[in-house]
PDB file of C-alpha atoms and ligand atoms in Angstrom:
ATOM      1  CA  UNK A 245       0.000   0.000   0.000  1.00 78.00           C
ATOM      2  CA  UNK A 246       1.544   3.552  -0.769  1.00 87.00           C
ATOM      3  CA  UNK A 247      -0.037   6.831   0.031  1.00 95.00           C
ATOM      4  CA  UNK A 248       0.864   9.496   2.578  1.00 97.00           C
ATOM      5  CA  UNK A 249      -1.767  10.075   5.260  1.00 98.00           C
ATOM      6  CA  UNK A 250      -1.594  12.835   7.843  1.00 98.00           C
ATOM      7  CA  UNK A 251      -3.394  11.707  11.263  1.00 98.00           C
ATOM      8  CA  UNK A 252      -3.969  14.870  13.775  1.00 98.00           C
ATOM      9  CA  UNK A 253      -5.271  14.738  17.098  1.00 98.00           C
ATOM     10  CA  UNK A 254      -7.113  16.761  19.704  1.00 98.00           C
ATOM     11  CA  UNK A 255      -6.156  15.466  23.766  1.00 98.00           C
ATOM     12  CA  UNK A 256      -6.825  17.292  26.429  1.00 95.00           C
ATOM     13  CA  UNK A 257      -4.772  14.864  28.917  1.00 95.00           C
ATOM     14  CA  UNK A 258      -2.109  13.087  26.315  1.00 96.00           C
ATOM     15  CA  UNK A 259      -3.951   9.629  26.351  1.00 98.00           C
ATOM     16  CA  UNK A 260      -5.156  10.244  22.605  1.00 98.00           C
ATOM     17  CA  UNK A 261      -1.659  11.020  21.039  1.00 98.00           C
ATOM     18  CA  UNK A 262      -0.747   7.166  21.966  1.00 98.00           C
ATOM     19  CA  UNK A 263      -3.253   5.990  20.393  1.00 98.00           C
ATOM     20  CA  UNK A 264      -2.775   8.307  17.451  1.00 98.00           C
ATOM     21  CA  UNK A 265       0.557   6.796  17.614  1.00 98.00           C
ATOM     22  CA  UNK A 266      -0.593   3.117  17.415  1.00 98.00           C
ATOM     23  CA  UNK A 267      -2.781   3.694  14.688  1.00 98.00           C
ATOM     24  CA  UNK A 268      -0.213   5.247  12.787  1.00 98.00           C
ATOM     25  CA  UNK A 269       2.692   2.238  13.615  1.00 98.00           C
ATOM     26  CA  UNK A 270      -0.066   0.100  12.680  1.00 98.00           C
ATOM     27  CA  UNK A 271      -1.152   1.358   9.039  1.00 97.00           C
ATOM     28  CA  UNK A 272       2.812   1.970   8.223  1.00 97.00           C
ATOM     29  CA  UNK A 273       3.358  -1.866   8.663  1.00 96.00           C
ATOM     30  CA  UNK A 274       1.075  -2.108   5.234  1.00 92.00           C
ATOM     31  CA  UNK A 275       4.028   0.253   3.670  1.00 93.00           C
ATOM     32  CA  UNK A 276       1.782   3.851   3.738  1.00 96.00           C
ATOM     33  CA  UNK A 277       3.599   6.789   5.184  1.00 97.00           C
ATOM     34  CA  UNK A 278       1.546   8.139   8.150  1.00 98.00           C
ATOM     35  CA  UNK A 279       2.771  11.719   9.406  1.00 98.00           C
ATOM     36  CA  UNK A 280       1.482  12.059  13.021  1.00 98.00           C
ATOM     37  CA  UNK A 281       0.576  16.008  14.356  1.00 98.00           C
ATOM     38  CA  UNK A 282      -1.721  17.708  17.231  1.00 98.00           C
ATOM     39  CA  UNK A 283      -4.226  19.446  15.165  1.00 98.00           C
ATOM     40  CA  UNK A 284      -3.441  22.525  16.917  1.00 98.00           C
ATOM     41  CA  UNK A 285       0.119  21.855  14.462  1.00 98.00           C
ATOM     42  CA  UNK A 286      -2.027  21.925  10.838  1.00 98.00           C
ATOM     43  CA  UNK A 287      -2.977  24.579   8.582  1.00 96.00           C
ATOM     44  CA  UNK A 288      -3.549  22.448   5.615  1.00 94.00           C
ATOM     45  CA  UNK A 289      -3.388  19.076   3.942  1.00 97.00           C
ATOM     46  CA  UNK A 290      -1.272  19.466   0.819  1.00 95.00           C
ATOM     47  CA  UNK A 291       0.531  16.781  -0.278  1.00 96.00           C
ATOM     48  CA  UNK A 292      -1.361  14.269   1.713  1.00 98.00           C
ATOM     49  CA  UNK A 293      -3.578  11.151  -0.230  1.00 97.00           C
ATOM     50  CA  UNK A 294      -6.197  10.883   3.399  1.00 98.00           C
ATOM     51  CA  UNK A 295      -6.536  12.476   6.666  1.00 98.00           C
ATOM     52  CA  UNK A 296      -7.603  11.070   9.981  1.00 98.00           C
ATOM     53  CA  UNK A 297      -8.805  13.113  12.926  1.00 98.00           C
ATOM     54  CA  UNK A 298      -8.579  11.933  16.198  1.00 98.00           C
ATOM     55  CA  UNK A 299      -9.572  13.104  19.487  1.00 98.00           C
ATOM     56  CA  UNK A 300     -11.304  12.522  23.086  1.00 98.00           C
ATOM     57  CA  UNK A 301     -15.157  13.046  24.144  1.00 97.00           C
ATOM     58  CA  UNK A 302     -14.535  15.591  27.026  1.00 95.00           C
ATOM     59  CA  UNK A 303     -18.657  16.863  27.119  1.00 89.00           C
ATOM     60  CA  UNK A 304     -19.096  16.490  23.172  1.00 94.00           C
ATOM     61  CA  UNK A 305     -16.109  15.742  20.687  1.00 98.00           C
ATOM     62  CA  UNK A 306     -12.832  17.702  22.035  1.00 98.00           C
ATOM     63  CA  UNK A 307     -13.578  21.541  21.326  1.00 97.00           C
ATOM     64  CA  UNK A 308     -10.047  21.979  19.750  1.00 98.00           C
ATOM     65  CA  UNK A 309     -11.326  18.936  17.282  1.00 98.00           C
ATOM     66  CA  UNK A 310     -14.602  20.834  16.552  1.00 98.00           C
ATOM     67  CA  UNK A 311     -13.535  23.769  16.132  1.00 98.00           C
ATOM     68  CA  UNK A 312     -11.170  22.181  13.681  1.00 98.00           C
ATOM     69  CA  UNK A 313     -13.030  20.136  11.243  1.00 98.00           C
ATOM     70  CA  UNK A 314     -15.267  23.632  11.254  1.00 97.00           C
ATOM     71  CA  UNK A 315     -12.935  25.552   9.707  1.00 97.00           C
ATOM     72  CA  UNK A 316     -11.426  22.779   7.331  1.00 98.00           C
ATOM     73  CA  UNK A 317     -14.675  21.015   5.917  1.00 97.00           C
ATOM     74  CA  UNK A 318     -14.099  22.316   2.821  1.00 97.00           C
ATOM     75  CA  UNK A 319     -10.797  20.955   2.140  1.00 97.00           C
ATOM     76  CA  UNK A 320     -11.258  17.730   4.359  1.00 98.00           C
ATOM     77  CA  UNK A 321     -14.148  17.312   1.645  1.00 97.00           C
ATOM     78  CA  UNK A 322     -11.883  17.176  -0.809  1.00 96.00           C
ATOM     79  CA  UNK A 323      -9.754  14.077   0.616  1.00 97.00           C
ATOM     80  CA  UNK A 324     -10.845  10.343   1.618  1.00 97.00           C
ATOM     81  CA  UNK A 325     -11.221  10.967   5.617  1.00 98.00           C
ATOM     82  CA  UNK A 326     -11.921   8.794   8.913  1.00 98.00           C
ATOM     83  CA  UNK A 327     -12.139   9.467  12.626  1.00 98.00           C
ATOM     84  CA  UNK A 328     -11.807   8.347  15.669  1.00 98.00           C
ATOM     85  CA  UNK A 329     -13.283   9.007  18.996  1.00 98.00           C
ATOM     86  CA  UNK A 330     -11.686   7.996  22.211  1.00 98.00           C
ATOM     87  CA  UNK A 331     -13.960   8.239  25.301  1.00 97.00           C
ATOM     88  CA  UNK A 332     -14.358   5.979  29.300  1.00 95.00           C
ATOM     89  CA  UNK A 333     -18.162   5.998  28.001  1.00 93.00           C
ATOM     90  CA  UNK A 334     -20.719   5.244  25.510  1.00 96.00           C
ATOM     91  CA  UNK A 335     -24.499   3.486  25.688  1.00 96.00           C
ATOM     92  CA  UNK A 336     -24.257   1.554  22.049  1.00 96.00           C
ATOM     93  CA  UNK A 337     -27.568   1.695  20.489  1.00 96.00           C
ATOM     94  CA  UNK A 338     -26.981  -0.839  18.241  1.00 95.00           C
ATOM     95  CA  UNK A 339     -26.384   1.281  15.057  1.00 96.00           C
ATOM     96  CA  UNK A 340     -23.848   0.297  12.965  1.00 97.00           C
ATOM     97  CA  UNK A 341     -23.641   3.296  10.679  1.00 98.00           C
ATOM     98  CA  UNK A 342     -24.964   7.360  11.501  1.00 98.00           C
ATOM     99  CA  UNK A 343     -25.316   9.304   8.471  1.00 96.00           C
ATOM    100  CA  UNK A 344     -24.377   6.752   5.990  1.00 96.00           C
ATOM    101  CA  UNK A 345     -21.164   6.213   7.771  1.00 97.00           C
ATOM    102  CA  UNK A 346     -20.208   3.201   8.934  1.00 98.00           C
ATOM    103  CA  UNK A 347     -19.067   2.765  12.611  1.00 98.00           C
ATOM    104  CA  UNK A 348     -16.416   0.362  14.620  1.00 98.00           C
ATOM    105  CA  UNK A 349     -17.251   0.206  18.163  1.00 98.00           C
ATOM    106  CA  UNK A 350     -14.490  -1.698  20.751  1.00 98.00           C
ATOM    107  CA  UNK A 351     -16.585  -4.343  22.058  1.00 97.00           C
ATOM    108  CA  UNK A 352     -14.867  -3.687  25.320  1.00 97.00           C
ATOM    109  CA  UNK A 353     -16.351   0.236  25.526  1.00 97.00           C
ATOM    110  CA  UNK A 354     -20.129   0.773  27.362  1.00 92.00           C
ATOM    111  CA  UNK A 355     -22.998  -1.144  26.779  1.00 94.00           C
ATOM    112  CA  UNK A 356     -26.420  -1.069  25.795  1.00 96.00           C
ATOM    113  CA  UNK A 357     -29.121   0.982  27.220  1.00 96.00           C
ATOM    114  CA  UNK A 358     -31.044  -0.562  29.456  1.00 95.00           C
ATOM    115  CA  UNK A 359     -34.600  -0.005  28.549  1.00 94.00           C
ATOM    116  CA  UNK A 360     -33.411   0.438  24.810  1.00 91.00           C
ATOM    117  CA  UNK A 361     -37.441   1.941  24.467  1.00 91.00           C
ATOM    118  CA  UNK A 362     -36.834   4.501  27.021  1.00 95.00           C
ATOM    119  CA  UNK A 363     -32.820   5.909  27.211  1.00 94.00           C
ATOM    120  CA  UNK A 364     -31.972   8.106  30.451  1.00 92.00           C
ATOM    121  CA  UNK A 365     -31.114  10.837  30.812  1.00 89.00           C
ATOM    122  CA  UNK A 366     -27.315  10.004  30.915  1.00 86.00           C
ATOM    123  CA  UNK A 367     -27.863   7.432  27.907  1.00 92.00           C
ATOM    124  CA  UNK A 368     -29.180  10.073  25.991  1.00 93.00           C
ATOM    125  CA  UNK A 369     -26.157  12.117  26.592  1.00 91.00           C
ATOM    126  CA  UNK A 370     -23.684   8.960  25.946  1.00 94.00           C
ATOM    127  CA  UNK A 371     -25.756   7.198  22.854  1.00 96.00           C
ATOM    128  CA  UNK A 372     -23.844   6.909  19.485  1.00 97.00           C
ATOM    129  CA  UNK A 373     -26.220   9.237  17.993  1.00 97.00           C
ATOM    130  CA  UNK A 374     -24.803  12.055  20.100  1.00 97.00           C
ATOM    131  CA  UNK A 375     -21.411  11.337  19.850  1.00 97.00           C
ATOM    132  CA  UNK A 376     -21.386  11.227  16.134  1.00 98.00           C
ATOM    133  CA  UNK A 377     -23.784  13.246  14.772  1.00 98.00           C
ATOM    134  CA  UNK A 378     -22.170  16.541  16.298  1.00 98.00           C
ATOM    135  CA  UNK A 379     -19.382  15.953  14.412  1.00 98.00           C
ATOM    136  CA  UNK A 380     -20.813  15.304  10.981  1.00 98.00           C
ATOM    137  CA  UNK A 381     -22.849  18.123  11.072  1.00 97.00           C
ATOM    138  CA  UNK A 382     -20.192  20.538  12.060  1.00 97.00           C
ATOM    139  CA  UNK A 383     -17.459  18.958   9.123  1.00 95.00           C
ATOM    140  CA  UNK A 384     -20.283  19.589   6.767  1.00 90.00           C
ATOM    141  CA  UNK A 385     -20.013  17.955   3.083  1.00 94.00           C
ATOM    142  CA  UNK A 386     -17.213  15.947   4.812  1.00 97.00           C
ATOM    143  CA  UNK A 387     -18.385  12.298   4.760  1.00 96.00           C
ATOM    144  CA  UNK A 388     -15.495   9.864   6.680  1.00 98.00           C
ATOM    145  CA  UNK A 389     -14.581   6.059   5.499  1.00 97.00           C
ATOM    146  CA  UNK A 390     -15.332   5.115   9.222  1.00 98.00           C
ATOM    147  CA  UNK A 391     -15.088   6.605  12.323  1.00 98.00           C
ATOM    148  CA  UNK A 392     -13.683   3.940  15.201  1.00 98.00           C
ATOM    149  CA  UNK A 393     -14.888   4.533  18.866  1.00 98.00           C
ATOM    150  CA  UNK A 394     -12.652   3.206  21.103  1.00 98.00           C
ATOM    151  CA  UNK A 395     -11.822   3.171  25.013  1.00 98.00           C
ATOM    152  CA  UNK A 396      -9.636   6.304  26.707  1.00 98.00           C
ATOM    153  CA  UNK A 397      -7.514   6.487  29.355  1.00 98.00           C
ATOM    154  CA  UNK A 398      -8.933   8.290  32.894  1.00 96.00           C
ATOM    155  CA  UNK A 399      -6.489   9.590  35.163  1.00 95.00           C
ATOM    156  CA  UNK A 400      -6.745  12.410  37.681  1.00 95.00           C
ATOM    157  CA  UNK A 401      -3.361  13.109  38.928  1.00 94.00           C
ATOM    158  CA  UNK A 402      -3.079  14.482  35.386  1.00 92.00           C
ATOM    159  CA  UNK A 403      -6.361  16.565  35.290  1.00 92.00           C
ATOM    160  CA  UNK A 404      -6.639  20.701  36.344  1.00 93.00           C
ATOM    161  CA  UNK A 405      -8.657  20.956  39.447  1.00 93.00           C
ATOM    162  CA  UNK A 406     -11.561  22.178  37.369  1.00 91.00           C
ATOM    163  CA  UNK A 407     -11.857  18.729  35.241  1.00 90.00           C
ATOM    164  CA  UNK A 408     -11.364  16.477  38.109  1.00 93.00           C
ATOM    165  CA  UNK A 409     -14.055  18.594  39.695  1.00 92.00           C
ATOM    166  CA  UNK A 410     -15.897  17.785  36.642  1.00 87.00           C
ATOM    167  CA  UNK A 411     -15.196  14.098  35.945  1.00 90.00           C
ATOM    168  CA  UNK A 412     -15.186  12.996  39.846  1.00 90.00           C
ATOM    169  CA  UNK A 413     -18.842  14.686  40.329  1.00 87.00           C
ATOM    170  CA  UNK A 414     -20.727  15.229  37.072  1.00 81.00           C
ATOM    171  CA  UNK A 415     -19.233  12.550  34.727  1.00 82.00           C
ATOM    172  CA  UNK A 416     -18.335   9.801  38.260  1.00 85.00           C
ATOM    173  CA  UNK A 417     -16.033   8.476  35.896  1.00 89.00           C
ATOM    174  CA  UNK A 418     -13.704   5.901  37.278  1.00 93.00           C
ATOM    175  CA  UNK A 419      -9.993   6.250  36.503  1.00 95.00           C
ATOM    176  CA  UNK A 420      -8.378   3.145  34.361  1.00 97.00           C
ATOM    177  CA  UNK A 421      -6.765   2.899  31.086  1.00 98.00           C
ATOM    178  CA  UNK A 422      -9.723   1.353  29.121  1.00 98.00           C
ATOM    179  CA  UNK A 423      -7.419   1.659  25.625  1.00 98.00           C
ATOM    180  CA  UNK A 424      -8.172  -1.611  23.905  1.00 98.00           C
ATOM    181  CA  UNK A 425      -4.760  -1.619  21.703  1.00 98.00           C
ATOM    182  CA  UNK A 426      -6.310  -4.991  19.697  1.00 98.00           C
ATOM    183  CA  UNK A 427      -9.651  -3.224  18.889  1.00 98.00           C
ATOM    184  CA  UNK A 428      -7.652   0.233  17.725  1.00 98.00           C
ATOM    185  CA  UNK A 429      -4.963  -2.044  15.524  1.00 98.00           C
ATOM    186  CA  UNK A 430      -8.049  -4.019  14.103  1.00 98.00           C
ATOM    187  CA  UNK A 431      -9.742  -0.764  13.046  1.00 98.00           C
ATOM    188  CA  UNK A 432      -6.012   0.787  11.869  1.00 98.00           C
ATOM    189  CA  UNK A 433      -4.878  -2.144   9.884  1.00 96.00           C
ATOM    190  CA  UNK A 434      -8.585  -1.786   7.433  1.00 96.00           C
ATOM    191  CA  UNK A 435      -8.747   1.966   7.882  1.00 97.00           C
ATOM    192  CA  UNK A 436      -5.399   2.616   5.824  1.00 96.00           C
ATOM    193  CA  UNK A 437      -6.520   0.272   3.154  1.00 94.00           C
ATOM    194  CA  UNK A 438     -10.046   2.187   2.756  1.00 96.00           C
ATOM    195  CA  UNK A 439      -8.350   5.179   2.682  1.00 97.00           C
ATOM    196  CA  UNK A 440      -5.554   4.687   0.221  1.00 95.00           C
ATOM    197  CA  UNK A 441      -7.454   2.519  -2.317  1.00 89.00           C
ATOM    198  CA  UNK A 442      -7.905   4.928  -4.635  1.00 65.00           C
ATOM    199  CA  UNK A 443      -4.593   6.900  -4.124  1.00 55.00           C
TER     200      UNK A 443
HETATM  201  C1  FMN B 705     -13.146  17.281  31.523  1.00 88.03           C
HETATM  202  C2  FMN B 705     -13.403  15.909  30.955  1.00 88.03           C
HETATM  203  C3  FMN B 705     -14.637  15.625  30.412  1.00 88.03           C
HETATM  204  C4  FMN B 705     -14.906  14.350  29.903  1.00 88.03           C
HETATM  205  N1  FMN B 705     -16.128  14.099  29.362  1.00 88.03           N
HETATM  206  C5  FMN B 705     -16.408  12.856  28.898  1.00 88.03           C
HETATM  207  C6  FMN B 705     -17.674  12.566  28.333  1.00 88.03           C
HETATM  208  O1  FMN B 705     -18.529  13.428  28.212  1.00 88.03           O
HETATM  209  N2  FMN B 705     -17.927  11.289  27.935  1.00 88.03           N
HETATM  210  C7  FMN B 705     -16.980  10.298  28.039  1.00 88.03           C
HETATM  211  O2  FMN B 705     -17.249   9.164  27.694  1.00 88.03           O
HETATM  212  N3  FMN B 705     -15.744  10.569  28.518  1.00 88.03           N
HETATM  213  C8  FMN B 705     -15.448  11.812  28.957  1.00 88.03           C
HETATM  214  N4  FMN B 705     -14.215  12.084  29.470  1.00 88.03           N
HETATM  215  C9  FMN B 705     -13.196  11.027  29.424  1.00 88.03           C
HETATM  216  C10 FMN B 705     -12.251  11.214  28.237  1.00 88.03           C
HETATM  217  O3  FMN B 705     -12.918  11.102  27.009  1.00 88.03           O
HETATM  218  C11 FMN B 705     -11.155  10.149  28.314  1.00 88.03           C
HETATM  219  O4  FMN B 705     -10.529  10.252  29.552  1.00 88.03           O
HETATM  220  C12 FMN B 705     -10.167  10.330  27.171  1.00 88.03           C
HETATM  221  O5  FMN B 705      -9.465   9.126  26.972  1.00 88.03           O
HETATM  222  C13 FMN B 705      -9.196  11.464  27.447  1.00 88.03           C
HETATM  223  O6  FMN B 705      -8.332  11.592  26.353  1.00 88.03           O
HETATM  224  P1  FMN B 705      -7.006  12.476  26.459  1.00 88.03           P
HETATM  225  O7  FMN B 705      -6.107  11.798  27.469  1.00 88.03           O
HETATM  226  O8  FMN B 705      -6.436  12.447  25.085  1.00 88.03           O
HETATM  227  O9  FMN B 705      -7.399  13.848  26.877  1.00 88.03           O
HETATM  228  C14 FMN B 705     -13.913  13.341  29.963  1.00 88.03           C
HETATM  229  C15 FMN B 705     -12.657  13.637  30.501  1.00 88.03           C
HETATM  230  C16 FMN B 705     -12.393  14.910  30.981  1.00 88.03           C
HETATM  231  C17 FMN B 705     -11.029  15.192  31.552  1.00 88.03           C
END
């Protein structure tokens, strides 16, 4: 396979860049060249075949992520693109696809709802539907290969006072590193090929 992709992140606490990192190691093994850079890094994507965007749920899709397919739709339109979403929570729904895009969940991440007729209030927030759909609306006309959801990493030793405050008593989330490397290799190893087929 030969192509060059460029694969920026968004992390707020550093857990994304790894995996960012493992997904590039991963597609380079096929033989494409995978250039790895914080988004806040990029101003543009010339001379690169595919793009993928990475980056955390931290209440919605990372801001700095947002804010950045936002103002590059129109040329992310232009190139074969996939994303990934890393996050410690997520009630699946069952879909396998939002907006004509399909979706690769870790099996390892959330669950389902548990009255799938009725979500809570929390499952409402936490359903694919809302993780997703955000971000396809704001990257408008760009329409990714696949967008991977995968485990992050919690940890509050690493966290500014006003985020722990956040996580320990609005989100309760329980610290871990929930990063399932086999799930994000799986999801690298096909991603490069549906990217680069038609470079
Ligand atoms: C302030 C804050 C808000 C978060 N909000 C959510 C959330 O809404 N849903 C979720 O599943 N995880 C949430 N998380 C967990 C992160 O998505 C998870 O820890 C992620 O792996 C962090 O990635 P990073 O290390 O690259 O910043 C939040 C974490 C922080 C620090």
């Amino acid at each position: 396979m030969t192509g060059k992709i460029l694969l920026t992140y968004a992390t707020m606490s550093g857990s994304t860049a790894e995996v960012a990192d493992a997904i590039a190691r991963k597609i380079q093994e096929s033989g494409a060249e995978v250039t790895v850079r914080p988004m806040t890094d990029v101003t543009d994507f010339s001379g690169y075949d595919a793009v993928i965007l990475g980056g955390p749920m931290v209440v919605g899709w990372h801001r700095g992520a947002m804010k950045f397919v936002a103002r590059h739709a129109a040329a992310l339109s232009k190139v074969p693109v996939a994303c990934f979403i890393t996050s410690i929570e997520l009630t699946n729904t069952g879909e396998d696809a939002i907006g004509g895009v399909p979706l690769t969940i870790d099996p390892n991440l959330g669950g389902p709802p548990k009255n799938p007729g009725k979500l809570s209030f929390k499952e409402k927030q936490t359903c694919l539907d809302a993780y997703v759909s955000p971000i396809l609306k704001k990257a408008s006309g760009v329409k990714p290969v696949s967008i991977g959801l995968f485990g992050g990493k919690l940890d509050y030793s690493v966290l500014n006072p006003l985020a722990w405050l956040f996580v320990r008593f609005i989100i309760r989330g329980k610290a871990g590193d929930y990063r399932n490397w086999d799930a994000i290799n799986a999801w690298a190893a096909s991603v490069g090929d549906q990217l680069l087929s038609g470079a």
